[in-house]
PDB file of C-alpha atoms and ligand atoms in Angstrom:
ATOM      1  CA  MET A 854     -17.220  -2.661  -4.759  1.00 89.00           C
ATOM      2  CA  ARG A 855     -15.656  -4.564  -7.654  1.00 90.00           C
ATOM      3  CA  TRP A 856     -12.210  -3.086  -8.061  1.00 90.00           C
ATOM      4  CA  LYS A 857      -9.539  -5.809  -8.094  1.00 90.00           C
ATOM      5  CA  GLY A 858      -7.613  -6.149 -11.317  1.00 92.00           C
ATOM      6  CA  ARG A 859      -9.162  -3.005 -12.778  1.00 94.00           C
ATOM      7  CA  GLN A 860      -7.234  -0.176 -14.375  1.00 96.00           C
ATOM      8  CA  GLN A 861      -5.520   2.337 -12.104  1.00 97.00           C
ATOM      9  CA  SER A 862      -4.996   6.054 -12.560  1.00 97.00           C
ATOM     10  CA  GLY A 863      -1.618   7.429 -13.545  1.00 96.00           C
ATOM     11  CA  ASN A 864      -2.309  10.557 -11.477  1.00 98.00           C
ATOM     12  CA  VAL A 865      -1.291   9.311  -8.046  1.00 96.00           C
ATOM     13  CA  GLU A 866       1.612  10.931  -6.241  1.00 96.00           C
ATOM     14  CA  ASP A 867       2.843   8.755  -3.410  1.00 92.00           C
ATOM     15  CA  ARG A 868       4.562  10.856  -0.771  1.00 92.00           C
ATOM     16  CA  ARG A 869       4.263   8.352   2.043  1.00 85.00           C
ATOM     17  CA  ALA A 870       7.957   7.535   2.120  1.00 69.00           C
ATOM     18  CA  MET A 871       8.735  11.196   2.698  1.00 55.00           C
ATOM     19  CA  GLY A 872       6.390  11.486   5.665  1.00 45.00           C
ATOM     20  CA  GLY A 873       7.815   8.310   7.164  1.00 43.00           C
ATOM     21  CA  ARG A 874       5.806   5.416   8.532  1.00 44.00           C
ATOM     22  CA  ARG A 875       6.956   5.756  12.097  1.00 41.00           C
ATOM     23  CA  MET A 876       3.493   5.820  13.556  1.00 40.00           C
ATOM     24  CA  VAL A 877       2.162   2.749  11.798  1.00 41.00           C
ATOM     25  CA  ALA A 878       5.353   0.800  12.398  1.00 40.00           C
ATOM     26  CA  GLY A 879       5.431   1.677  16.065  1.00 40.00           C
ATOM     27  CA  GLY A 880       3.495  -1.158  17.684  1.00 44.00           C
ATOM     28  CA  GLY A 881       0.013  -0.908  19.213  1.00 48.00           C
ATOM     29  CA  VAL A 882      -1.403   1.890  17.144  1.00 49.00           C
ATOM     30  CA  GLY A 883       0.179   0.405  14.042  1.00 51.00           C
ATOM     31  CA  ILE A 884      -1.442  -2.961  14.616  1.00 51.00           C
ATOM     32  CA  LEU A 885      -4.865  -1.366  15.065  1.00 55.00           C
ATOM     33  CA  VAL A 886      -4.377   0.568  11.871  1.00 56.00           C
ATOM     34  CA  VAL A 887      -3.390  -2.558   9.948  1.00 55.00           C
ATOM     35  CA  VAL A 888      -6.291  -4.559  11.365  1.00 55.00           C
ATOM     36  CA  ALA A 889      -8.749  -1.846  10.430  1.00 57.00           C
ATOM     37  CA  ILE A 890      -7.318  -1.554   6.942  1.00 57.00           C
ATOM     38  CA  VAL A 891      -7.367  -5.311   6.360  1.00 57.00           C
ATOM     39  CA  TRP A 892     -10.906  -5.464   7.678  1.00 59.00           C
ATOM     40  CA  LEU A 893     -12.008  -2.565   5.502  1.00 58.00           C
ATOM     41  CA  MET A 894     -10.613  -4.328   2.485  1.00 59.00           C
ATOM     42  CA  GLY A 895     -12.561  -7.483   3.278  1.00 57.00           C
ATOM     43  CA  GLY A 896      -9.644  -9.506   4.664  1.00 60.00           C
ATOM     44  CA  ASP A 897      -9.251 -11.455   7.892  1.00 57.00           C
ATOM     45  CA  PRO A 898      -7.627  -9.268  10.554  1.00 56.00           C
ATOM     46  CA  SER A 899      -6.937 -12.177  12.941  1.00 57.00           C
ATOM     47  CA  GLN A 900      -4.418 -13.549  10.451  1.00 54.00           C
ATOM     48  CA  VAL A 901      -2.562 -10.284  10.472  1.00 52.00           C
ATOM     49  CA  VAL A 902      -2.592 -10.062  14.264  1.00 50.00           C
ATOM     50  CA  ASN A 903      -1.167 -13.595  14.456  1.00 49.00           C
ATOM     51  CA  THR A 904       1.539 -12.673  11.993  1.00 48.00           C
ATOM     52  CA  LEU A 905       2.375  -9.585  13.997  1.00 46.00           C
ATOM     53  CA  GLN A 906       2.501 -11.522  17.272  1.00 45.00           C
ATOM     54  CA  THR A 907       4.683 -14.309  15.944  1.00 43.00           C
ATOM     55  CA  ALA A 908       6.964 -11.712  14.480  1.00 42.00           C
ATOM     56  CA  GLY A 909       7.608 -10.684  18.079  1.00 40.00           C
ATOM     57  CA  GLY A 910       9.002  -7.266  17.353  1.00 41.00           C
ATOM     58  CA  GLU A 911       7.739  -3.858  16.526  1.00 43.00           C
ATOM     59  CA  TYR A 912       9.703  -3.547  13.341  1.00 43.00           C
ATOM     60  CA  GLY A 913      10.641  -5.786  10.453  1.00 43.00           C
ATOM     61  CA  ALA A 914       7.651  -8.081   9.898  1.00 47.00           C
ATOM     62  CA  VAL A 915       5.238  -5.462  11.221  1.00 48.00           C
ATOM     63  CA  ASP A 916       6.525  -2.991   8.761  1.00 63.00           C
ATOM     64  CA  SER A 917       6.099  -5.335   5.806  1.00 72.00           C
ATOM     65  CA  SER A 918       2.506  -6.150   6.834  1.00 68.00           C
ATOM     66  CA  VAL A 919       1.751  -2.474   7.052  1.00 64.00           C
ATOM     67  CA  ILE A 920       3.315  -1.923   3.679  1.00 70.00           C
ATOM     68  CA  GLN A 921       1.266  -4.746   2.190  1.00 72.00           C
ATOM     69  CA  ALA A 922      -2.030  -3.510   3.658  1.00 69.00           C
ATOM     70  CA  GLU A 923      -1.337   0.043   2.616  1.00 76.00           C
ATOM     71  CA  ALA A 924      -0.268  -1.076  -0.849  1.00 81.00           C
ATOM     72  CA  GLU A 925      -3.667  -2.649  -1.392  1.00 81.00           C
ATOM     73  CA  LEU A 926      -5.400   0.447  -0.107  1.00 82.00           C
ATOM     74  CA  ALA A 927      -3.310   2.617  -2.420  1.00 88.00           C
ATOM     75  CA  GLN A 928      -4.271   0.419  -5.402  1.00 90.00           C
ATOM     76  CA  PHE A 929      -7.917   0.690  -4.447  1.00 90.00           C
ATOM     77  CA  ALA A 930      -7.702   4.487  -4.284  1.00 92.00           C
ATOM     78  CA  SER A 931      -6.022   4.555  -7.679  1.00 95.00           C
ATOM     79  CA  VAL A 932      -8.770   2.446  -9.286  1.00 96.00           C
ATOM     80  CA  VAL A 933     -11.446   4.736  -7.829  1.00 96.00           C
ATOM     81  CA  LEU A 934      -9.575   7.786  -9.072  1.00 97.00           C
ATOM     82  CA  LYS A 935      -9.475   6.267 -12.571  1.00 98.00           C
ATOM     83  CA  ASP A 936     -13.242   5.721 -12.403  1.00 98.00           C
ATOM     84  CA  THR A 937     -13.772   9.365 -11.474  1.00 98.00           C
ATOM     85  CA  GLU A 938     -11.545  10.461 -14.387  1.00 98.00           C
ATOM     86  CA  ASP A 939     -13.551   8.394 -16.871  1.00 98.00           C
ATOM     87  CA  VAL A 940     -16.928   9.575 -15.599  1.00 98.00           C
ATOM     88  CA  TRP A 941     -16.066  13.265 -15.300  1.00 98.00           C
ATOM     89  CA  ARG A 942     -14.219  13.403 -18.615  1.00 98.00           C
ATOM     90  CA  ALA A 943     -17.328  12.041 -20.315  1.00 98.00           C
ATOM     91  CA  LEU A 944     -19.719  14.367 -18.479  1.00 98.00           C
ATOM     92  CA  PHE A 945     -17.596  17.452 -19.149  1.00 98.00           C
ATOM     93  CA  SER A 946     -17.217  16.488 -22.786  1.00 97.00           C
ATOM     94  CA  GLU A 947     -21.022  16.103 -23.126  1.00 96.00           C
ATOM     95  CA  SER A 948     -21.302  19.723 -22.011  1.00 94.00           C
ATOM     96  CA  GLY A 949     -18.617  20.887 -24.428  1.00 97.00           C
ATOM     97  CA  MET A 950     -16.024  21.332 -21.686  1.00 96.00           C
ATOM     98  CA  THR A 951     -12.681  19.708 -20.979  1.00 97.00           C
ATOM     99  CA  TYR A 952     -12.024  17.960 -17.698  1.00 98.00           C
ATOM    100  CA  ARG A 953      -8.573  18.354 -16.137  1.00 98.00           C
ATOM    101  CA  ASP A 954      -7.560  15.329 -14.095  1.00 98.00           C
ATOM    102  CA  PRO A 955      -6.690  16.117 -10.492  1.00 98.00           C
ATOM    103  CA  THR A 956      -3.753  14.419  -8.777  1.00 98.00           C
ATOM    104  CA  LEU A 957      -4.247  12.218  -5.744  1.00 97.00           C
ATOM    105  CA  VAL A 958      -1.481  12.660  -3.163  1.00 96.00           C
ATOM    106  CA  LEU A 959      -1.065   9.860  -0.638  1.00 93.00           C
ATOM    107  CA  PHE A 960       0.766  11.013   2.460  1.00 90.00           C
ATOM    108  CA  SER A 961       1.436   9.956   6.002  1.00 85.00           C
ATOM    109  CA  GLY A 962       1.891  12.195   8.983  1.00 85.00           C
ATOM    110  CA  SER A 963       1.889  15.601   7.384  1.00 89.00           C
ATOM    111  CA  VAL A 964       1.984  17.173   3.973  1.00 91.00           C
ATOM    112  CA  GLN A 965       2.802  20.445   2.268  1.00 92.00           C
ATOM    113  CA  SER A 966       0.405  21.679  -0.412  1.00 93.00           C
ATOM    114  CA  ALA A 967      -0.290  24.930  -2.211  1.00 92.00           C
ATOM    115  CA  CYS A 968      -2.817  25.464   0.605  1.00 89.00           C
ATOM    116  CA  GLY A 969      -0.155  25.257   3.315  1.00 90.00           C
ATOM    117  CA  PHE A 970       0.997  22.688   5.797  1.00 90.00           C
ATOM    118  CA  SER A 971      -1.474  20.020   6.963  1.00 86.00           C
ATOM    119  CA  SER A 972      -1.323  17.114   9.369  1.00 83.00           C
ATOM    120  CA  SER A 973      -3.237  13.841   9.128  1.00 78.00           C
ATOM    121  CA  ALA A 974      -5.677  15.248  11.673  1.00 74.00           C
ATOM    122  CA  THR A 975      -7.021  17.512   8.951  1.00 75.00           C
ATOM    123  CA  GLY A 976      -8.572  14.523   7.223  1.00 77.00           C
ATOM    124  CA  PRO A 977      -8.834  14.163   3.445  1.00 85.00           C
ATOM    125  CA  PHE A 978      -8.937  17.482   1.631  1.00 87.00           C
ATOM    126  CA  TYR A 979      -8.794  19.109  -1.766  1.00 91.00           C
ATOM    127  CA  CYS A 980      -6.524  22.062  -2.502  1.00 92.00           C
ATOM    128  CA  PRO A 981      -7.778  24.222  -5.386  1.00 92.00           C
ATOM    129  CA  GLY A 982      -4.374  25.938  -5.620  1.00 92.00           C
ATOM    130  CA  ASP A 983      -2.627  22.839  -6.977  1.00 95.00           C
ATOM    131  CA  GLU A 984      -5.710  20.830  -8.023  1.00 96.00           C
ATOM    132  CA  LYS A 985      -4.693  17.894  -5.852  1.00 96.00           C
ATOM    133  CA  LEU A 986      -6.589  15.700  -3.416  1.00 95.00           C
ATOM    134  CA  TYR A 987      -4.712  14.760  -0.256  1.00 92.00           C
ATOM    135  CA  ILE A 988      -5.450  11.558   1.615  1.00 90.00           C
ATOM    136  CA  ASP A 989      -3.668   9.860   4.479  1.00 87.00           C
ATOM    137  CA  LEU A 990      -4.598   6.196   4.196  1.00 81.00           C
ATOM    138  CA  SER A 991      -4.685   5.833   7.969  1.00 77.00           C
ATOM    139  CA  PHE A 992      -7.665   8.198   7.945  1.00 73.00           C
ATOM    140  CA  LEU A 993      -9.723   5.268   6.718  1.00 65.00           C
ATOM    141  CA  ALA A 994      -8.766   3.235   9.738  1.00 61.00           C
ATOM    142  CA  GLN A 995      -9.859   6.106  11.955  1.00 64.00           C
ATOM    143  CA  LEU A 996     -13.080   6.313  10.027  1.00 63.00           C
ATOM    144  CA  GLN A 997     -13.875   2.730  10.865  1.00 56.00           C
ATOM    145  CA  GLN A 998     -12.743   2.956  14.474  1.00 60.00           C
ATOM    146  CA  ARG A 999     -14.262   6.217  15.550  1.00 58.00           C
ATOM    147  CA  LEU A1000     -17.167   6.759  13.266  1.00 53.00           C
ATOM    148  CA  GLY A1001     -18.341   3.302  12.417  1.00 53.00           C
ATOM    149  CA  ALA A1002     -18.401   3.819   8.660  1.00 51.00           C
ATOM    150  CA  THR A1003     -17.318   0.594   7.020  1.00 60.00           C
ATOM    151  CA  GLY A1004     -16.644  -0.992   3.707  1.00 74.00           C
ATOM    152  CA  ASP A1005     -14.649  -0.238   0.635  1.00 81.00           C
ATOM    153  CA  PHE A1006     -17.335   1.838  -1.024  1.00 86.00           C
ATOM    154  CA  ALA A1007     -17.294   4.225   1.934  1.00 83.00           C
ATOM    155  CA  MET A1008     -13.709   4.956   0.982  1.00 84.00           C
ATOM    156  CA  ALA A1009     -14.660   5.351  -2.658  1.00 90.00           C
ATOM    157  CA  TYR A1010     -17.285   7.864  -1.583  1.00 89.00           C
ATOM    158  CA  ILE A1011     -14.691   9.920   0.284  1.00 87.00           C
ATOM    159  CA  ILE A1012     -12.442  10.073  -2.779  1.00 92.00           C
ATOM    160  CA  ALA A1013     -15.422  10.904  -5.002  1.00 95.00           C
ATOM    161  CA  HIS A1014     -16.430  13.693  -2.596  1.00 92.00           C
ATOM    162  CA  GLU A1015     -12.967  15.266  -2.819  1.00 93.00           C
ATOM    163  CA  VAL A1016     -13.082  14.914  -6.609  1.00 96.00           C
ATOM    164  CA  GLY A1017     -16.459  16.661  -6.337  1.00 96.00           C
ATOM    165  CA  HIS A1018     -14.624  19.665  -4.879  1.00 93.00           C
ATOM    166  CA  HIS A1019     -12.281  19.525  -7.865  1.00 96.00           C
ATOM    167  CA  VAL A1020     -15.289  19.601 -10.203  1.00 97.00           C
ATOM    168  CA  GLN A1021     -16.601  22.613  -8.264  1.00 96.00           C
ATOM    169  CA  ASN A1022     -13.219  24.246  -8.754  1.00 95.00           C
ATOM    170  CA  LEU A1023     -13.253  23.619 -12.512  1.00 97.00           C
ATOM    171  CA  LEU A1024     -16.813  24.924 -12.772  1.00 96.00           C
ATOM    172  CA  GLY A1025     -15.923  28.119 -10.919  1.00 93.00           C
ATOM    173  CA  THR A1026     -18.090  27.456  -7.864  1.00 92.00           C
ATOM    174  CA  MET A1027     -15.103  27.653  -5.537  1.00 87.00           C
ATOM    175  CA  ASN A1028     -14.059  30.997  -6.950  1.00 87.00           C
ATOM    176  CA  GLN A1029     -17.516  32.341  -6.262  1.00 88.00           C
ATOM    177  CA  MET A1030     -17.176  31.157  -2.680  1.00 85.00           C
ATOM    178  CA  GLN A1031     -13.810  32.871  -2.384  1.00 82.00           C
ATOM    179  CA  SER A1032     -15.285  36.135  -3.570  1.00 86.00           C
ATOM    180  CA  LEU A1033     -17.941  35.952  -0.856  1.00 86.00           C
ATOM    181  CA  ARG A1034     -15.314  35.891   1.825  1.00 82.00           C
ATOM    182  CA  GLY A1035     -15.080  39.214   3.611  1.00 83.00           C
ATOM    183  CA  ARG A1036     -18.105  40.573   1.718  1.00 90.00           C
ATOM    184  CA  VAL A1037     -20.755  38.708   3.682  1.00 90.00           C
ATOM    185  CA  SER A1038     -21.139  37.947   7.396  1.00 88.00           C
ATOM    186  CA  GLU A1039     -19.328  34.979   8.896  1.00 82.00           C
ATOM    187  CA  THR A1040     -22.691  33.258   9.395  1.00 81.00           C
ATOM    188  CA  GLU A1041     -23.670  33.715   5.768  1.00 85.00           C
ATOM    189  CA  TYR A1042     -20.282  32.544   4.600  1.00 85.00           C
ATOM    190  CA  ASN A1043     -20.501  29.404   6.712  1.00 81.00           C
ATOM    191  CA  ALA A1044     -23.973  28.673   5.398  1.00 84.00           C
ATOM    192  CA  SER A1045     -22.580  28.816   1.874  1.00 87.00           C
ATOM    193  CA  MET A1046     -19.737  26.504   2.861  1.00 85.00           C
ATOM    194  CA  VAL A1047     -22.301  23.945   4.013  1.00 85.00           C
ATOM    195  CA  ARG A1048     -23.992  24.159   0.627  1.00 90.00           C
ATOM    196  CA  LEU A1049     -20.630  23.674  -1.070  1.00 90.00           C
ATOM    197  CA  GLU A1050     -20.105  20.505   0.999  1.00 88.00           C
ATOM    198  CA  LEU A1051     -23.558  19.182   0.211  1.00 91.00           C
ATOM    199  CA  GLN A1052     -22.939  19.771  -3.473  1.00 94.00           C
ATOM    200  CA  ALA A1053     -19.719  17.734  -3.261  1.00 93.00           C
ATOM    201  CA  ASP A1054     -21.793  14.910  -1.731  1.00 92.00           C
ATOM    202  CA  PHE A1055     -24.250  15.272  -4.582  1.00 96.00           C
ATOM    203  CA  LEU A1056     -21.422  15.131  -7.153  1.00 97.00           C
ATOM    204  CA  ALA A1057     -20.085  11.980  -5.496  1.00 95.00           C
ATOM    205  CA  GLY A1058     -23.544  10.509  -6.038  1.00 96.00           C
ATOM    206  CA  VAL A1059     -23.531  11.588  -9.697  1.00 98.00           C
ATOM    207  CA  TRP A1060     -20.188   9.847 -10.111  1.00 97.00           C
ATOM    208  CA  ALA A1061     -21.504   6.640  -8.494  1.00 96.00           C
ATOM    209  CA  HIS A1062     -24.508   6.680 -10.823  1.00 97.00           C
ATOM    210  CA  HIS A1063     -22.370   6.812 -13.964  1.00 98.00           C
ATOM    211  CA  ALA A1064     -19.639   4.495 -12.693  1.00 97.00           C
ATOM    212  CA  GLN A1065     -22.327   1.917 -12.033  1.00 96.00           C
ATOM    213  CA  ARG A1066     -24.029   2.504 -15.382  1.00 96.00           C
ATOM    214  CA  THR A1067     -20.818   2.183 -17.396  1.00 96.00           C
ATOM    215  CA  LYS A1068     -18.743  -0.238 -15.318  1.00 94.00           C
ATOM    216  CA  ASN A1069     -21.126  -2.082 -13.017  1.00 94.00           C
ATOM    217  CA  ILE A1070     -18.888  -1.533 -10.000  1.00 93.00           C
ATOM    218  CA  LEU A1071     -21.404  -1.864  -7.174  1.00 92.00           C
ATOM    219  CA  GLU A1072     -21.984  -4.853  -4.970  1.00 89.00           C
ATOM    220  CA  GLU A1073     -24.804  -5.403  -2.523  1.00 88.00           C
ATOM    221  CA  GLY A1074     -24.655  -2.965   0.385  1.00 87.00           C
ATOM    222  CA  ASP A1075     -22.282  -0.527  -1.304  1.00 88.00           C
ATOM    223  CA  VAL A1076     -24.714   2.370  -1.447  1.00 88.00           C
ATOM    224  CA  ASP A1077     -25.532   1.888   2.237  1.00 85.00           C
ATOM    225  CA  GLU A1078     -21.791   2.047   2.935  1.00 81.00           C
ATOM    226  CA  ALA A1079     -21.502   5.324   1.056  1.00 80.00           C
ATOM    227  CA  VAL A1080     -24.511   6.769   2.812  1.00 80.00           C
ATOM    228  CA  GLY A1081     -23.000   5.664   6.120  1.00 76.00           C
ATOM    229  CA  ALA A1082     -19.804   7.490   5.250  1.00 72.00           C
ATOM    230  CA  ALA A1083     -21.695  10.574   4.120  1.00 67.00           C
ATOM    231  CA  ALA A1084     -23.353  10.664   7.495  1.00 65.00           C
ATOM    232  CA  ALA A1085     -20.255   9.840   9.495  1.00 66.00           C
ATOM    233  CA  VAL A1086     -17.475  11.902   7.982  1.00 60.00           C
ATOM    234  CA  GLY A1087     -17.043  15.199   9.712  1.00 48.00           C
ATOM    235  CA  ASP A1088     -15.554  18.285   8.220  1.00 46.00           C
ATOM    236  CA  ASP A1089     -12.878  17.748   5.647  1.00 46.00           C
ATOM    237  CA  ARG A1090     -12.099  21.420   5.952  1.00 38.00           C
ATOM    238  CA  ILE A1091     -11.601  22.579   2.470  1.00 37.00           C
ATOM    239  CA  GLN A1092      -8.527  24.670   2.349  1.00 37.00           C
ATOM    240  CA  MET A1093      -9.157  27.610   0.179  1.00 37.00           C
ATOM    241  CA  GLU A1094      -6.385  28.904  -1.970  1.00 31.00           C
ATOM    242  CA  SER A1095      -4.364  31.723  -0.415  1.00 31.00           C
ATOM    243  CA  GLN A1096      -6.624  31.794   2.616  1.00 40.00           C
ATOM    244  CA  GLY A1097      -4.783  29.161   4.588  1.00 45.00           C
ATOM    245  CA  TYR A1098      -6.876  27.101   6.954  1.00 44.00           C
ATOM    246  CA  VAL A1099     -10.571  27.339   7.434  1.00 43.00           C
ATOM    247  CA  VAL A1100     -11.179  27.823  11.148  1.00 41.00           C
ATOM    248  CA  PRO A1101     -12.701  24.502  12.217  1.00 40.00           C
ATOM    249  CA  ASP A1102     -14.882  25.935  14.992  1.00 37.00           C
ATOM    250  CA  ALA A1103     -16.547  28.372  12.662  1.00 41.00           C
ATOM    251  CA  PHE A1104     -17.204  25.678  10.113  1.00 47.00           C
ATOM    252  CA  THR A1105     -20.224  23.440   9.997  1.00 58.00           C
ATOM    253  CA  HIS A1106     -21.392  20.765   7.626  1.00 63.00           C
ATOM    254  CA  GLY A1107     -24.896  19.862   6.684  1.00 69.00           C
ATOM    255  CA  THR A1108     -26.751  17.429   8.870  1.00 73.00           C
ATOM    256  CA  SER A1109     -26.405  13.691   8.274  1.00 75.00           C
ATOM    257  CA  GLU A1110     -29.824  13.667   6.669  1.00 78.00           C
ATOM    258  CA  GLN A1111     -28.884  16.450   4.279  1.00 83.00           C
ATOM    259  CA  ARG A1112     -25.641  14.770   3.325  1.00 84.00           C
ATOM    260  CA  LYS A1113     -27.324  11.410   2.682  1.00 86.00           C
ATOM    261  CA  GLY A1114     -30.149  13.109   0.833  1.00 90.00           C
ATOM    262  CA  TRP A1115     -27.866  14.931  -1.593  1.00 93.00           C
ATOM    263  CA  PHE A1116     -25.652  11.909  -2.227  1.00 92.00           C
ATOM    264  CA  LEU A1117     -28.727   9.824  -3.033  1.00 94.00           C
ATOM    265  CA  LYS A1118     -30.188  12.537  -5.250  1.00 96.00           C
ATOM    266  CA  GLY A1119     -26.982  12.528  -7.289  1.00 97.00           C
ATOM    267  CA  PHE A1120     -26.924   8.744  -7.370  1.00 96.00           C
ATOM    268  CA  ARG A1121     -30.537   8.450  -8.523  1.00 96.00           C
ATOM    269  CA  THR A1122     -30.526  11.212 -11.135  1.00 97.00           C
ATOM    270  CA  GLY A1123     -26.926  11.176 -12.383  1.00 97.00           C
ATOM    271  CA  ALA A1124     -27.678  14.695 -13.591  1.00 96.00           C
ATOM    272  CA  VAL A1125     -25.256  17.464 -12.663  1.00 95.00           C
ATOM    273  CA  ASN A1126     -27.942  20.124 -13.212  1.00 93.00           C
ATOM    274  CA  GLN A1127     -30.001  18.663 -10.347  1.00 94.00           C
ATOM    275  CA  GLY A1128     -27.355  19.677  -7.826  1.00 93.00           C
ATOM    276  CA  ASP A1129     -28.063  23.311  -7.079  1.00 91.00           C
ATOM    277  CA  THR A1130     -27.608  23.096  -3.336  1.00 90.00           C
ATOM    278  CA  PHE A1131     -27.216  26.870  -3.226  1.00 89.00           C
ATOM    279  CA  SER A1132     -30.792  27.792  -4.050  1.00 85.00           C
ATOM    280  CA  SER A1133     -32.399  24.721  -2.515  1.00 81.00           C
ATOM    281  CA  SER A1134     -34.282  25.120   0.760  1.00 75.00           C
ATOM    282  CA  ASP A1135     -33.135  21.664   1.899  1.00 63.00           C
TER     283      ASP A1135
HETATM  284 ZN1  LIG B1931     -15.802  18.346   1.422  1.00 86.14          ZN
END
């Protein structure tokens, strides 16, 4: 994805200093995280490893490398967020509506939101209660390590998916989901949650379509990266306002094929009205 030197969003709240960077500065795990981040961003990880080894300690030089790698990742996220703002503002305006920008919160370790307390293990999530997306940058390293999804556009897809939940919130889809809770069986509710997830994948595809059309951001292989991420990312466990956590065990996502399919449908059509995952049989 072409992103360097492009305009960043002003809606990023960096809370990483508050969470501390103990884990990433602590040696082995930290080095793996840095290597994965550098590799994700298209750099040469061996250089970083050499730097870390010659530094000889777990702190000091390690910490500055981590800071540098994370700083680039944070810039990337901010550029993607700006792209989502531009695309969704335009699409809302075409429909006579006003888009409210969400805030992207970068955290490390754990974070407090209007949806409660969350640890990094939760993965990226959107909280409708404060209209913020929460991302721990080290999640991306995990993504590469455990799930095999690679490339910068995979990360862009994840941000666009969370922004998709924000769009669902603005359009009232999330409220409708909330009102189902307790009125339908657990099975029915979970089935609707899957459709909500698939629609967020679709909306990420719609974003990619328009970002490409207006800004020509894609490079060869980017769509494959996004599709890889769509297939690989597990539950991001949307945290519904006032309901606290969704119980992970009772929560399922669509299949990889469904997730890819809806992302690609959004990407090909670019048309929000093609994304009715709720009445579709797929
Ligand atoms: Zn989601």
